Coordinates of C-alpha atoms in Angstrom, one line a residue:
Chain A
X12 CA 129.6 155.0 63.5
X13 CA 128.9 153.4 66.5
X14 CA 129.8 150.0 66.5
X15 CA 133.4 150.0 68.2
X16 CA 131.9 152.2 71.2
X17 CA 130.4 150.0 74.0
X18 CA 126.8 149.0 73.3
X19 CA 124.1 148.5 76.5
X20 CA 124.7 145.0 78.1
X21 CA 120.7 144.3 78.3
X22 CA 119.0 143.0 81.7
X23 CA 116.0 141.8 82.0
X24 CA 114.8 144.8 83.9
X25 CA 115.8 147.5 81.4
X26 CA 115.5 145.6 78.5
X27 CA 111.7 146.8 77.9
X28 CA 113.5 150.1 77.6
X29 CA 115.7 149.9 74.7
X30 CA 112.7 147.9 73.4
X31 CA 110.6 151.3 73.5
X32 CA 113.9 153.2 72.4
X33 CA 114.2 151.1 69.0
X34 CA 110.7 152.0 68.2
X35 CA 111.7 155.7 68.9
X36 CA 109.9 156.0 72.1
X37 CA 111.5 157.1 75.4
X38 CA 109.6 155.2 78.0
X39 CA 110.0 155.1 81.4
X40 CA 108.8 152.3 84.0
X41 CA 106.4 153.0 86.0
X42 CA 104.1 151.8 89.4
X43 CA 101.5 150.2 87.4
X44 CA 99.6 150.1 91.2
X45 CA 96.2 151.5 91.9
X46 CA 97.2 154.9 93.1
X47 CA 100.5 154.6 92.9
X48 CA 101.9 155.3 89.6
X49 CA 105.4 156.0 90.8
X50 CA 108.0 156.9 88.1
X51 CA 111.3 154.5 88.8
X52 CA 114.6 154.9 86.8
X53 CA 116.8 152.9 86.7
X54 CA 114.2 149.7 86.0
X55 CA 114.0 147.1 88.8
X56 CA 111.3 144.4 89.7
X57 CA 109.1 146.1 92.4
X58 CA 108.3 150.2 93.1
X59 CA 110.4 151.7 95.9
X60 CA 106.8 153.5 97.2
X61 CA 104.4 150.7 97.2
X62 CA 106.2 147.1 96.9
X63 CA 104.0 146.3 94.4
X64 CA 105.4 144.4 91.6
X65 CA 102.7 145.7 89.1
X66 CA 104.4 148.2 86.3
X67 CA 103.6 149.8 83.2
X68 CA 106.5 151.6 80.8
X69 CA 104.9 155.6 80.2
X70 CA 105.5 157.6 77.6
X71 CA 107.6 160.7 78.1
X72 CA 108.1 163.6 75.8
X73 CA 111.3 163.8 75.3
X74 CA 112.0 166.8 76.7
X75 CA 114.8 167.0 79.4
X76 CA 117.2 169.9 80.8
X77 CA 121.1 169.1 81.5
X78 CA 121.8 168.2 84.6
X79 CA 125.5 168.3 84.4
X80 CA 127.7 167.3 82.0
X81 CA 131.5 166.5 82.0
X82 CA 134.2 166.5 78.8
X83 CA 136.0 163.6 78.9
X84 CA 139.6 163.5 77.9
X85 CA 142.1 160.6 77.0
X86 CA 143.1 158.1 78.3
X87 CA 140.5 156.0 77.5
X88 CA 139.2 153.2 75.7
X89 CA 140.4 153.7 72.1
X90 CA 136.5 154.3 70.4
X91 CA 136.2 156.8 73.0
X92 CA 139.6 158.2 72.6
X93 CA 139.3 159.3 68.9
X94 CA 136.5 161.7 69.6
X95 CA 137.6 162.8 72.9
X96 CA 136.8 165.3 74.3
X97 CA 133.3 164.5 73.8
X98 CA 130.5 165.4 75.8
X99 CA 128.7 162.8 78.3
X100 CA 125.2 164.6 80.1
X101 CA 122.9 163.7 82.7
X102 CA 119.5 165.1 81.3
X103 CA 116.5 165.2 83.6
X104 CA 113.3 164.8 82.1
X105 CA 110.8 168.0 81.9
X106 CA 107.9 166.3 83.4
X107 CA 110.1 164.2 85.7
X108 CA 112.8 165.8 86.9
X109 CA 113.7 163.3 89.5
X110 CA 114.2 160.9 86.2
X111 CA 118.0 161.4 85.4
X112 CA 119.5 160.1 82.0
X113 CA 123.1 159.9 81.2
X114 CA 123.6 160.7 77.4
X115 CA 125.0 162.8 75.1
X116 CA 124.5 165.9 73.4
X117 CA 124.8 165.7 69.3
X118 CA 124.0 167.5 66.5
X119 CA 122.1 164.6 64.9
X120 CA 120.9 161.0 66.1
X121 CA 123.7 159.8 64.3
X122 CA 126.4 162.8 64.5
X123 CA 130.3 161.9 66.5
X124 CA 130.0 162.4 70.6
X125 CA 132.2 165.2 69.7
X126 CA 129.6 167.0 66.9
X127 CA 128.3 169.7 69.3
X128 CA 131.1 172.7 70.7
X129 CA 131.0 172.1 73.9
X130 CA 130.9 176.2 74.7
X131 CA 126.9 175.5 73.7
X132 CA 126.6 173.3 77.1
X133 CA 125.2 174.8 79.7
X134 CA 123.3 173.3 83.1
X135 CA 119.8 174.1 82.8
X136 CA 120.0 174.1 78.6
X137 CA 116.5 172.4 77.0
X138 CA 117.6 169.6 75.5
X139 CA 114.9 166.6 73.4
X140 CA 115.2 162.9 72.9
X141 CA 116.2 161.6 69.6
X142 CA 117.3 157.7 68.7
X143 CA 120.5 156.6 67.3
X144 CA 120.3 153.0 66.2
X145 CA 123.9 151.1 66.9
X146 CA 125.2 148.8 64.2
X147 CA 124.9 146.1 67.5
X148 CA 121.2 146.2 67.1
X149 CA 120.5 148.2 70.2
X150 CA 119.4 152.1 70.0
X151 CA 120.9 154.8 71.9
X152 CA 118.9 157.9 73.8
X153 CA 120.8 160.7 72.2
X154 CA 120.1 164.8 73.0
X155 CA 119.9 167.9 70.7
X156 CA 120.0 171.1 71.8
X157 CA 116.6 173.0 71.5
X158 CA 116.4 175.7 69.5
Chain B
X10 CA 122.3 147.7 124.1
X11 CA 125.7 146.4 123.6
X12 CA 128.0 148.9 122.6
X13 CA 131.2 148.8 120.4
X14 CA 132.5 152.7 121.8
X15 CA 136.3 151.8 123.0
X16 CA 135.8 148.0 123.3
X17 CA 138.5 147.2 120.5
X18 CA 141.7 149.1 119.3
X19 CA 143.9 149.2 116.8
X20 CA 147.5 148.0 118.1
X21 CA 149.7 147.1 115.2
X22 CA 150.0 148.9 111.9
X23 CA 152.4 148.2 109.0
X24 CA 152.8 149.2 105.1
X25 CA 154.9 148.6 102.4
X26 CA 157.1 150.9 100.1
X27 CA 154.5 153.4 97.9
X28 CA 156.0 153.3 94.0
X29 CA 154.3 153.4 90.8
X30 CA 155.7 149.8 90.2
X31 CA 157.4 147.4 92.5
X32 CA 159.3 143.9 91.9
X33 CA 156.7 141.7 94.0
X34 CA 153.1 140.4 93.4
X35 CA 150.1 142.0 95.8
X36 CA 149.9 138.4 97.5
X37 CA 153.7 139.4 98.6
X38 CA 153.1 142.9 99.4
X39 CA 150.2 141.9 101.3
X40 CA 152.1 139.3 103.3
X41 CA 154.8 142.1 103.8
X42 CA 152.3 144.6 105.4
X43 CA 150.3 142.1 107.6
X44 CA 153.8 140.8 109.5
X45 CA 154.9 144.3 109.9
X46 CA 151.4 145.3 111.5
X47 CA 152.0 142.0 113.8
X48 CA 155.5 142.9 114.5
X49 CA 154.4 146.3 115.2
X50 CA 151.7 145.3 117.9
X51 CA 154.4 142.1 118.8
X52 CA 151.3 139.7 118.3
X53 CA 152.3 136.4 116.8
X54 CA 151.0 135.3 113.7
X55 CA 149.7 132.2 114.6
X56 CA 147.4 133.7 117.2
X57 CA 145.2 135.8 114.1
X58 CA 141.9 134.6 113.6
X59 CA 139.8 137.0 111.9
X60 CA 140.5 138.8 108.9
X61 CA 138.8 141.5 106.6
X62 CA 138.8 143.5 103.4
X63 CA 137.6 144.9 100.6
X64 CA 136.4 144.3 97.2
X65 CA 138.5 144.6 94.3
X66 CA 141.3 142.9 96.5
X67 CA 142.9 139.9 95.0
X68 CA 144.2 137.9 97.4
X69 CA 142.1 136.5 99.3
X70 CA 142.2 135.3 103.1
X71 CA 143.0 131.3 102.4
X72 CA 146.4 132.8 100.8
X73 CA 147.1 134.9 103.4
X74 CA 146.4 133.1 106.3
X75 CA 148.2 130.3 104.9
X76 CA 151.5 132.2 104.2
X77 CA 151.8 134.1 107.2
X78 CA 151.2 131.1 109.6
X79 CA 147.9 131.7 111.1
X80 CA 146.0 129.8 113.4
X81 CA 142.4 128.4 113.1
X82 CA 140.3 131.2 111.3
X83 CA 137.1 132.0 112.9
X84 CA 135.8 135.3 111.7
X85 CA 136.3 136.5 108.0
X86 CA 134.8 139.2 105.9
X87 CA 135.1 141.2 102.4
X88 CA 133.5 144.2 101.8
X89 CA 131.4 145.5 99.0
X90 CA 132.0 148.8 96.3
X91 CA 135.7 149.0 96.5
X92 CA 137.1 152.1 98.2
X93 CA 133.9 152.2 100.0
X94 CA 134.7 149.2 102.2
X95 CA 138.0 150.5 103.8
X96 CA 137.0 151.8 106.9
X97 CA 134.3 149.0 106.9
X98 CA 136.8 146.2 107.7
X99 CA 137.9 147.9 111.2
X100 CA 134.0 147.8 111.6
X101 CA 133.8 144.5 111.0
X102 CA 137.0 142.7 113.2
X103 CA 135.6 145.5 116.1
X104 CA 132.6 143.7 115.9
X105 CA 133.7 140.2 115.7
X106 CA 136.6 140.9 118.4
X107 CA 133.9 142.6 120.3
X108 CA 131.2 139.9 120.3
X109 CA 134.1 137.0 120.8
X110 CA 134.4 135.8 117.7
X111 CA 137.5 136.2 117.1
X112 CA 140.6 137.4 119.2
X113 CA 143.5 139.0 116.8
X114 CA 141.9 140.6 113.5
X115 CA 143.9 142.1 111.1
X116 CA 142.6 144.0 107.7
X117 CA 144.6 144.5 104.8
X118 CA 144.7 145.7 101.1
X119 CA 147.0 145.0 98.9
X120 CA 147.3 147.0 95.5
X121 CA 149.0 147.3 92.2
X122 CA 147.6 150.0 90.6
X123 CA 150.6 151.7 89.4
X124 CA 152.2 149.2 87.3
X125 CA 148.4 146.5 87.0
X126 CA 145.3 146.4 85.7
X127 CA 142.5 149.5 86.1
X128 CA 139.1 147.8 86.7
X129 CA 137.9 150.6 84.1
X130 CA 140.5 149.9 81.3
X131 CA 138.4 146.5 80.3
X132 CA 135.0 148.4 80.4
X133 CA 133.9 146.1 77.3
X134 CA 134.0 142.8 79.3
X135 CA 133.3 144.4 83.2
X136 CA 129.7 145.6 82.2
X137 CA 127.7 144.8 85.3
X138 CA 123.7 145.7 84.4
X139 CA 123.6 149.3 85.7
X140 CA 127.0 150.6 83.2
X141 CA 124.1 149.9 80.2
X142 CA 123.1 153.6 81.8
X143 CA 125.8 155.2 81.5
X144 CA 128.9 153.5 79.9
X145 CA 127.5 153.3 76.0
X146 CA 127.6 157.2 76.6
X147 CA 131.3 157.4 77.2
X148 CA 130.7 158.0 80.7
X149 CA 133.6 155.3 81.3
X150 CA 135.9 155.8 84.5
X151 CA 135.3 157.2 88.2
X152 CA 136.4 160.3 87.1
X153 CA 133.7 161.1 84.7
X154 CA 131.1 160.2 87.1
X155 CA 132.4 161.9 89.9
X156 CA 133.3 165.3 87.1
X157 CA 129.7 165.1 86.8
X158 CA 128.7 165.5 90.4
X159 CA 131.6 168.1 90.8
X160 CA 130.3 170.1 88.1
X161 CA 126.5 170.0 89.6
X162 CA 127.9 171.0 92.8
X163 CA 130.0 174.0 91.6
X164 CA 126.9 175.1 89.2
X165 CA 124.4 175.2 92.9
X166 CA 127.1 176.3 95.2
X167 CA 129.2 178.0 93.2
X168 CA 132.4 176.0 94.5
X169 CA 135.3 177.2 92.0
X170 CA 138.4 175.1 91.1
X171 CA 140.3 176.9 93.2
X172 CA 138.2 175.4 96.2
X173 CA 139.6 172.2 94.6
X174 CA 143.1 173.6 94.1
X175 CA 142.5 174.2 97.9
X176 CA 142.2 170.5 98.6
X177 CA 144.9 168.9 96.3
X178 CA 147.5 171.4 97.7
X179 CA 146.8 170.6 101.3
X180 CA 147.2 166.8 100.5
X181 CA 150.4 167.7 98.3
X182 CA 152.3 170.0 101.4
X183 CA 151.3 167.1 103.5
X184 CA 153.3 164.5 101.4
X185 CA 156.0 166.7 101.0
X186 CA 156.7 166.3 104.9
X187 CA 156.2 162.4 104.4
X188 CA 159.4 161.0 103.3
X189 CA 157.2 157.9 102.4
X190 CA 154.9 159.5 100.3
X191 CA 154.6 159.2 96.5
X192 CA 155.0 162.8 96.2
X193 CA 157.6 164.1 98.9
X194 CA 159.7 166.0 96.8
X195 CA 157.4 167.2 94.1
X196 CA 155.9 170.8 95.6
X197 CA 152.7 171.9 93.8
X198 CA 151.8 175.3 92.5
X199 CA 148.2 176.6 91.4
X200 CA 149.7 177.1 88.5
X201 CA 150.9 173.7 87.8
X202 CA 147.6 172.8 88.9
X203 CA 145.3 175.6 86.3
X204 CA 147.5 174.6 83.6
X205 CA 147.4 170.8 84.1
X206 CA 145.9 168.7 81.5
X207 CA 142.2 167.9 81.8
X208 CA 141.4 164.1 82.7
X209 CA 137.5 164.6 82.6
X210 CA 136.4 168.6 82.6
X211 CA 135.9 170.1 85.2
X212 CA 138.8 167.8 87.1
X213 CA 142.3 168.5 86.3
X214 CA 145.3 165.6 86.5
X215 CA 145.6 167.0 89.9
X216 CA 142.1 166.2 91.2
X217 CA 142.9 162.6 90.5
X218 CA 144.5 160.2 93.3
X219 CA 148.0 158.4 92.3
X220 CA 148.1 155.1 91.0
X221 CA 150.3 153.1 93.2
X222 CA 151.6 149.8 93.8
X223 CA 151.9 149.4 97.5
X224 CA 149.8 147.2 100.6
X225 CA 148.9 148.2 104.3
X226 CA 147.1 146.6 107.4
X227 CA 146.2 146.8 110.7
X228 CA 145.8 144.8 113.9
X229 CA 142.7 145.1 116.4
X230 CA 142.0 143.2 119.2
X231 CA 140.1 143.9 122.4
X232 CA 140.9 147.5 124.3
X233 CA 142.0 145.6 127.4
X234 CA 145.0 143.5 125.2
X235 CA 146.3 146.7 123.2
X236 CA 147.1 147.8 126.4
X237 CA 149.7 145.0 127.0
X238 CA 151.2 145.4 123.3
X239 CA 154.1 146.8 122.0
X240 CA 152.4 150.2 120.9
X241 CA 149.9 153.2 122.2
X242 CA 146.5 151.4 121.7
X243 CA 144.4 153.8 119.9
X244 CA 140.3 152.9 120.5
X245 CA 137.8 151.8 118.1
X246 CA 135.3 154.8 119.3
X247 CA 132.5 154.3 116.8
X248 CA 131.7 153.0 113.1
X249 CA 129.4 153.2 110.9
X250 CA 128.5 152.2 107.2
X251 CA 126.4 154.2 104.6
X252 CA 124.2 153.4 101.9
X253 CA 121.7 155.8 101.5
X254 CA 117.9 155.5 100.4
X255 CA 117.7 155.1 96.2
X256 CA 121.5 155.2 96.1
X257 CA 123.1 153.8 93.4
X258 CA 126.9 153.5 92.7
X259 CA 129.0 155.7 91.7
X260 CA 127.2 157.0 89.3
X261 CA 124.7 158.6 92.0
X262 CA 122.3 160.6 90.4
X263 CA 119.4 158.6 90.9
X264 CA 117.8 159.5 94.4
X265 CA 116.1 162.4 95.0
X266 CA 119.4 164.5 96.1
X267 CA 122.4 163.5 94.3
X268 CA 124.7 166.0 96.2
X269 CA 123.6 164.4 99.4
X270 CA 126.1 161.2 99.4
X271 CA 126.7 157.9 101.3
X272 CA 128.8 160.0 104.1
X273 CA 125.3 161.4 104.5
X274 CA 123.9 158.3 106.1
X275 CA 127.2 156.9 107.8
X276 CA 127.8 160.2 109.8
X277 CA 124.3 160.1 111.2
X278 CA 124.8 156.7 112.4
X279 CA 128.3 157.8 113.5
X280 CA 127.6 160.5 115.7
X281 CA 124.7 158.8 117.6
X282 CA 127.2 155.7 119.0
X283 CA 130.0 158.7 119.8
X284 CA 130.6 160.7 122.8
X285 CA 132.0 163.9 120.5
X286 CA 130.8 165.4 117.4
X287 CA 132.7 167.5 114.1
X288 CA 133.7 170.2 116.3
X289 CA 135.7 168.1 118.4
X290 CA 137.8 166.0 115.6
X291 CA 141.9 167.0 116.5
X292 CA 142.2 165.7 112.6
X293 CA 140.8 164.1 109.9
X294 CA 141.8 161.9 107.0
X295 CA 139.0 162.4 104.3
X296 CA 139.1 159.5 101.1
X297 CA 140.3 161.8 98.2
X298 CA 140.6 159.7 95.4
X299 CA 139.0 163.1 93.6
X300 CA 139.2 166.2 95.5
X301 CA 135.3 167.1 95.0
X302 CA 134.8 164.3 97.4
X303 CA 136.3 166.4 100.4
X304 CA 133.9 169.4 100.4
X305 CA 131.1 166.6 99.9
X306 CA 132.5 165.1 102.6
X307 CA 132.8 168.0 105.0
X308 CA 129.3 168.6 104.4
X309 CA 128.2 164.9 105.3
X310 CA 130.4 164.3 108.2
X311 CA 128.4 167.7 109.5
X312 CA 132.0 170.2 109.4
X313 CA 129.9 172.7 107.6
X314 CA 127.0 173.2 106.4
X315 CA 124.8 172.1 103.6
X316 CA 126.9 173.8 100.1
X317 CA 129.6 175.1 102.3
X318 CA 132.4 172.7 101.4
X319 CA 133.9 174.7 99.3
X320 CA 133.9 177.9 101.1
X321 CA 135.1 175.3 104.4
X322 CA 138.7 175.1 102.1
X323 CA 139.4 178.4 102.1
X324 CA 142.1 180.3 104.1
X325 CA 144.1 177.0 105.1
X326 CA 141.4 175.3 107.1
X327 CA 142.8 172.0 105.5
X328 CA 146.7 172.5 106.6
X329 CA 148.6 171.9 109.8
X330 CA 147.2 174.7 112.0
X331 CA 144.4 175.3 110.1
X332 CA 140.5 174.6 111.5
X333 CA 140.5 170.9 110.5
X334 CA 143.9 169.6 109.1
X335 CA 143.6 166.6 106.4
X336 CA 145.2 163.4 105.0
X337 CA 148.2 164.6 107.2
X338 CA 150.2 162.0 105.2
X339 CA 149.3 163.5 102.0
X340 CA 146.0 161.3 101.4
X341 CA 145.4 159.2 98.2
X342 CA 146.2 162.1 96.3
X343 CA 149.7 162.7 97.2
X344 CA 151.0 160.4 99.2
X345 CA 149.7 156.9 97.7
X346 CA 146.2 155.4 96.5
X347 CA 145.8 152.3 97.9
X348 CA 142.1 152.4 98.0
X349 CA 142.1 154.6 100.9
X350 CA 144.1 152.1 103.4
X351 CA 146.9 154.5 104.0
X352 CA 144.2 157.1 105.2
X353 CA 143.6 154.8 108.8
X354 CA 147.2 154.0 109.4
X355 CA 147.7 158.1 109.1
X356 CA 145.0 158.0 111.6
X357 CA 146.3 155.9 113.7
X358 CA 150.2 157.6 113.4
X359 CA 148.8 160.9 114.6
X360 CA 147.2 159.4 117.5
X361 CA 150.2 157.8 118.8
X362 CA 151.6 161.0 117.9
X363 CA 154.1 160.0 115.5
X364 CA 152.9 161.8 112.2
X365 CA 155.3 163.1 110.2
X366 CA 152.6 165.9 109.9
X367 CA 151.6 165.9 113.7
X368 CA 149.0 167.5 114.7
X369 CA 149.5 168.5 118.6
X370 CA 148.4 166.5 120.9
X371 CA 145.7 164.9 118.6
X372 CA 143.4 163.0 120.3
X373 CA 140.4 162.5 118.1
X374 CA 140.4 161.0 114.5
X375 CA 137.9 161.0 111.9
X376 CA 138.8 158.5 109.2
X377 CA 136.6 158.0 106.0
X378 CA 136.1 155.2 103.0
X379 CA 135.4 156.1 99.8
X380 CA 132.4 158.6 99.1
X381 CA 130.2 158.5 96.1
X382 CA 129.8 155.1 96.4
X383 CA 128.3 152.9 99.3
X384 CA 130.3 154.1 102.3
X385 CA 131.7 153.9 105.6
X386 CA 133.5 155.4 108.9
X387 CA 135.5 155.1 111.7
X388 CA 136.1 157.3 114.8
X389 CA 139.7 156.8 116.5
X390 CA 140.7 158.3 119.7
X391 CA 143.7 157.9 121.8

C-alpha cells in the first residue's frame, strides 16, 4: 500500500538504519568511544559528547511512549490526501527518551496511516516498534498501540 | 569591543500591494519595493552597495542590482532556513555598514506565495537528508511539524486553543485598522475560528499565516547619514541570530528540550549587546506564520516565564493597550506572509510613529524572524 507515499531518501549517515530496520531491528547509533557510549538520533559522522568518530548501531527494544502527535488534514500531497486525516507521532524510546522518532500509529505493520481512531491517541500512550516493508525496497518504523 | 548598539539605522522602507495573486513576477515586485524604500530614505540608487536576504528568495542580487541601477557592490549576503533569516539581513548590512564595508544596504524579499509554488507541495523531489525522518510518515508541511510542537506544549502547559484564538484575533483586529492588509475588512469571531476547518490537528485554518504575493525592503546606512535623510532614522540597537545546541530544523524535536526554541539562544545574545530588556519593549512584532510560535516566543524573548505563553495572551495583553501589543499591522497572519518582512517595516512605521495601529509614543521595538527553525532578532529604537 505504500508505494505512492514518499519513501526515505537514504544518506550515508542513516542508511545503516533502515539497514537494521529491513532486518526488523530498530537500532540506534551510538558513541562507539571508550566511555562514552552516547546515544545520537538523527545519525551524523562524529558524537556531539566526545568528537570521536567511533560508532556502534545498539539495539533498542522497541518500546517508545508518544510524544505528540498531530492529524493531518488535506491539502496535501495526493497519497497522503486519500487517507487523511491520518495520524503522524513522535515516539520517544523507553530506555532513551531523549531519542525521538517521527512515525505513525497503525493497527498492523502494514494497515492505512488512517487504521487506528485517532480518539485512542494519547501523549504518554505505550506504543512498540513494528516494520512495514515499502514496495520501494526500504522499510518503515511503524507503532502499535500496547495493549 | 566594537559595538553595533545605534551605529546603523534603518532610513527608507517601501512595499508593494499584499494580494493573493498579482500581474508581475517577484524580480518586478522586488524591484518595486527596493525604489520605494530608496525614494522613501531619498538615497539614489546608484549609491547601494550592499545587499542582503534570505533563502527561499528567487531573485537574486546580480538581477536586482542590475535593474535598479546600482553602483559597485561591495558587501552581499543570503541567509539560511527561510523565514528564519529575516531579521538576519538588517544584522548583516548593520554589520557591513558598521565595519565600512559598505555605505547604503538595502534587504529585500520578494514573494509569490499566493498565486506560486509552496516549497512543500513538491515534497517528492525537495527531500533534503533529514525529511527521510519524518516526511515518509506524512509529516509533510510546516504545519504538521509545528502542530506537533503545539500539541506537546498544550499537553505540559496546558495552553488551550483559545490561548491561540487569543493570538490570531489580535493579529486579525490589527489588520482590520490596516487598510493594506490582506485582511482589513474581514473581522474574525471565536467562533469562526472553533468551527474552522482543521489544517493539521490541533491548528485550525486560522493558526495558519496567508499566502501572499507581495515584496518589501529596507534601507540602512550609518546612524550619522539617516539623520540627513528624508525620514525619522530609527537605530539598529542590537541583533542577534539563534541556533541553539542539537537543533535541528523545523522539525525540532531532537535536543534535549524541544519547547525551548532558536528565540531561546538569540534573546540571550540580544539582551547582553542592549541597554533595555522585555519590560521595556513599547511593541513588538512577533513572526506568526502559526500562532503557537507567539507564546513560544514570549517565553524565549524572556516576556514571561518558562510555560507561561499561553496564560501571557490572556485578557488583551496582545491588543493596542494591552501589556505588550503585537504584529500592529496584523502580522503574517492577517495582514500578509511574506516570510515575515512586513513584521520590520511595521517596526519601523510605529517608531516613526506612523502605524496605522500606533502605539503611543513607541519608542522601543522588538522584531523577530521565524521561530522553530534557526532564528534571529533585531531591537529598533527611535
Amino acid at each position: 500500500m505504500s508505494d505512492s507515499l514518499l519513501s526515505p531518501v537514504v544518506d550515508e549517515d542513516g542508511a545503516p538504519f533502515w539497514e537494521y530496520a529491513a532486518r526488523g531491528e530498530l537500532r540506534v547509533q551510538a558513541c562507539a568511544a571508550p566511555g562514552c557510549g552516547e546515544l545520537r538520533f538523527p545519525p551524523r559522522p562524529c558524537c556531539p559528547r566526545c568528537q570521536s568518530f567511533d560508532s556502534e548501531w545498539r539495539l533498542m527494544s522497541g518500546r517508545g511512549r508518544i510524544w505528540s502527535y498531530v492529524l493531518p488534514h488535506p491539502p496535501l500531497l495526493p497519497a497522503y490526501a486519500e487517507q487523511a486525516p491520518y495520524n503522524a507521532v513522535v515516539v520517544e524510546l523507553t530506555e532513551a527518551p531523549r531519542i525521538r522518532l517521527v512515525g505513525n500509529v497503525v493497527s498492523g505493520p502494514e494497515a492505512a496511516l488512517n487504521s487506528v481512531d485517532p480518539g485512542r491517541l494519547r501523549i504518554g500512550t505505550a506504543v512498540q516498534a513494528v516494520f512495514c516493508p515499502t514496495d520501494a525496497g526500504t522499510t518503515l518504523v511503524r507503532w502499535l498501540l500496547e495493549r | 569591543m566594537a559595538t553595533l548598539k545605534d551605529v546603523t539605522a534603518i532610513a527608507g522602507i517601501g512595499q508593494t500591494a499584499f494580494a493573493r495573486q498579482l500581474p508581475e513576477s517577484e524580480k518586478v515586485l522586488a524591484c518595486r519595493a527596493i525604489i520605494a524604500a530608496l525614494d522613501d530614505a531619498g538615497i539614489a540608487a546608484s549609491e547601494v552597495d550592499a545587499f542582503a536576504s534570505y533563502t527561499m528568495e528567487e531573485t537574486d542580487e546580480v538581477e536586482v542590482a542590475k535593474a535598479i541601477g546600482a553602483g559597485d557592490v561591495t558587501f552581499f549576503s543570503k541567509v539560511g532556513y527561510g523565514g528564519g533569516g529575516s531579521c538576519a539581513t538588517i544584522a548583516h548590512l548593520a554589520a557591513a555598514v558598521a565595519t565600512g564595508q559598505a555605505g547604503v544596504g538595502v534587504a529585500w524579499r520578494s514573494r509569490k506565495r499566493g498565486s506560486g509554488p509552496r516549497p512543500w507541495k513538491n515534497t517528492a523531489v525537495q527531500l533534503p537528508a533529514p525529511a527521510q525522518w519524518t516526511r515518509p510518515y506524512g509529516l509533510l508541511r510546516p504545519s504538521d511539524e509545528i502542530g506537533m510542537l503545539a500539541r506537546r506544549y498544550m499537553h505540559e502547559y496546558g495552553a488551550t486553543r483559545d490561548h491561540l484564538f487569543n493570538v490570531a484575533l489580535a493579529c486579525r483586529n490589527r489588520a482590520n485598522q490596516n487598510p493594506d492588509a490582506m485582511m482589513y475588512e474581514r473581522p474574525l469571531t471565536r467562533d469562526m475560528y472553533m468551527t474552522s476547518r482543521w489544517i493539521s490537528d490541533p491548528l485550525c485554518l486560522f493558526d495558519n499565516c496567508l499566502e501572499t504575493d507581495g515584496a518589501l525592503a529596507c534601507v540602512i546606512v550609518s546612524a550619522e547619514r539617516a539623520r540627513d535623510c528624508r525620514q525619522k532614522p530609527v537605530y539598529i540597537h542590537s541583533v542577534a541570530q539563534g541556533l541553539p545546541a542539537q537543533h535541528h530544523g523545523m522539525v525540532n524535536y531532537w535536543n534535549d528540550d524541544p519547547l525551548t526554541g532558536p528565540a531561546w539562544t538569540a534573546a540571550r545574545q540580544l539582551w547582553k549587546q542592549a541597554d533595555f530588556g522585555p519590560d521595556d519593549v513599547h511593541v513588538a512584532q512577533i513572526y506568526d506564520a502559526f500562532t503557537p510560535l507567539i507564546p513560544l516566543s514570549l517565553e524565549g524573548y524572556g516576556f514571561c516565564g518558562r510555560g507561561e505563553g499561553a496564560a501571557f495572551t490572556e485578557g488583551g495583553a496582545l491588543e493596542s493597550g494591552g501589556r505588550l501589543p503585537i504584529n500592529t499591522g496584523g502580522g503574517g497572519l492577517s495582514e500578509a506572509y511574506v516570510h515575515g518582512f512586513n513584521l520590520i517595516n511595521e517596526g519601523v512605521k510605529q517608531l516613526r510613529g506612523v502605524s496605522t495601529a500606533q502605539v503611543p509614543d513607541a519608542a522601543t521595538c522588538l522584531v523577530t524572524a521565524g521561530e522553530g527553525v534557526p532564528t534571529s532578532a533585531v531591537l529598533l529604537r527611535s
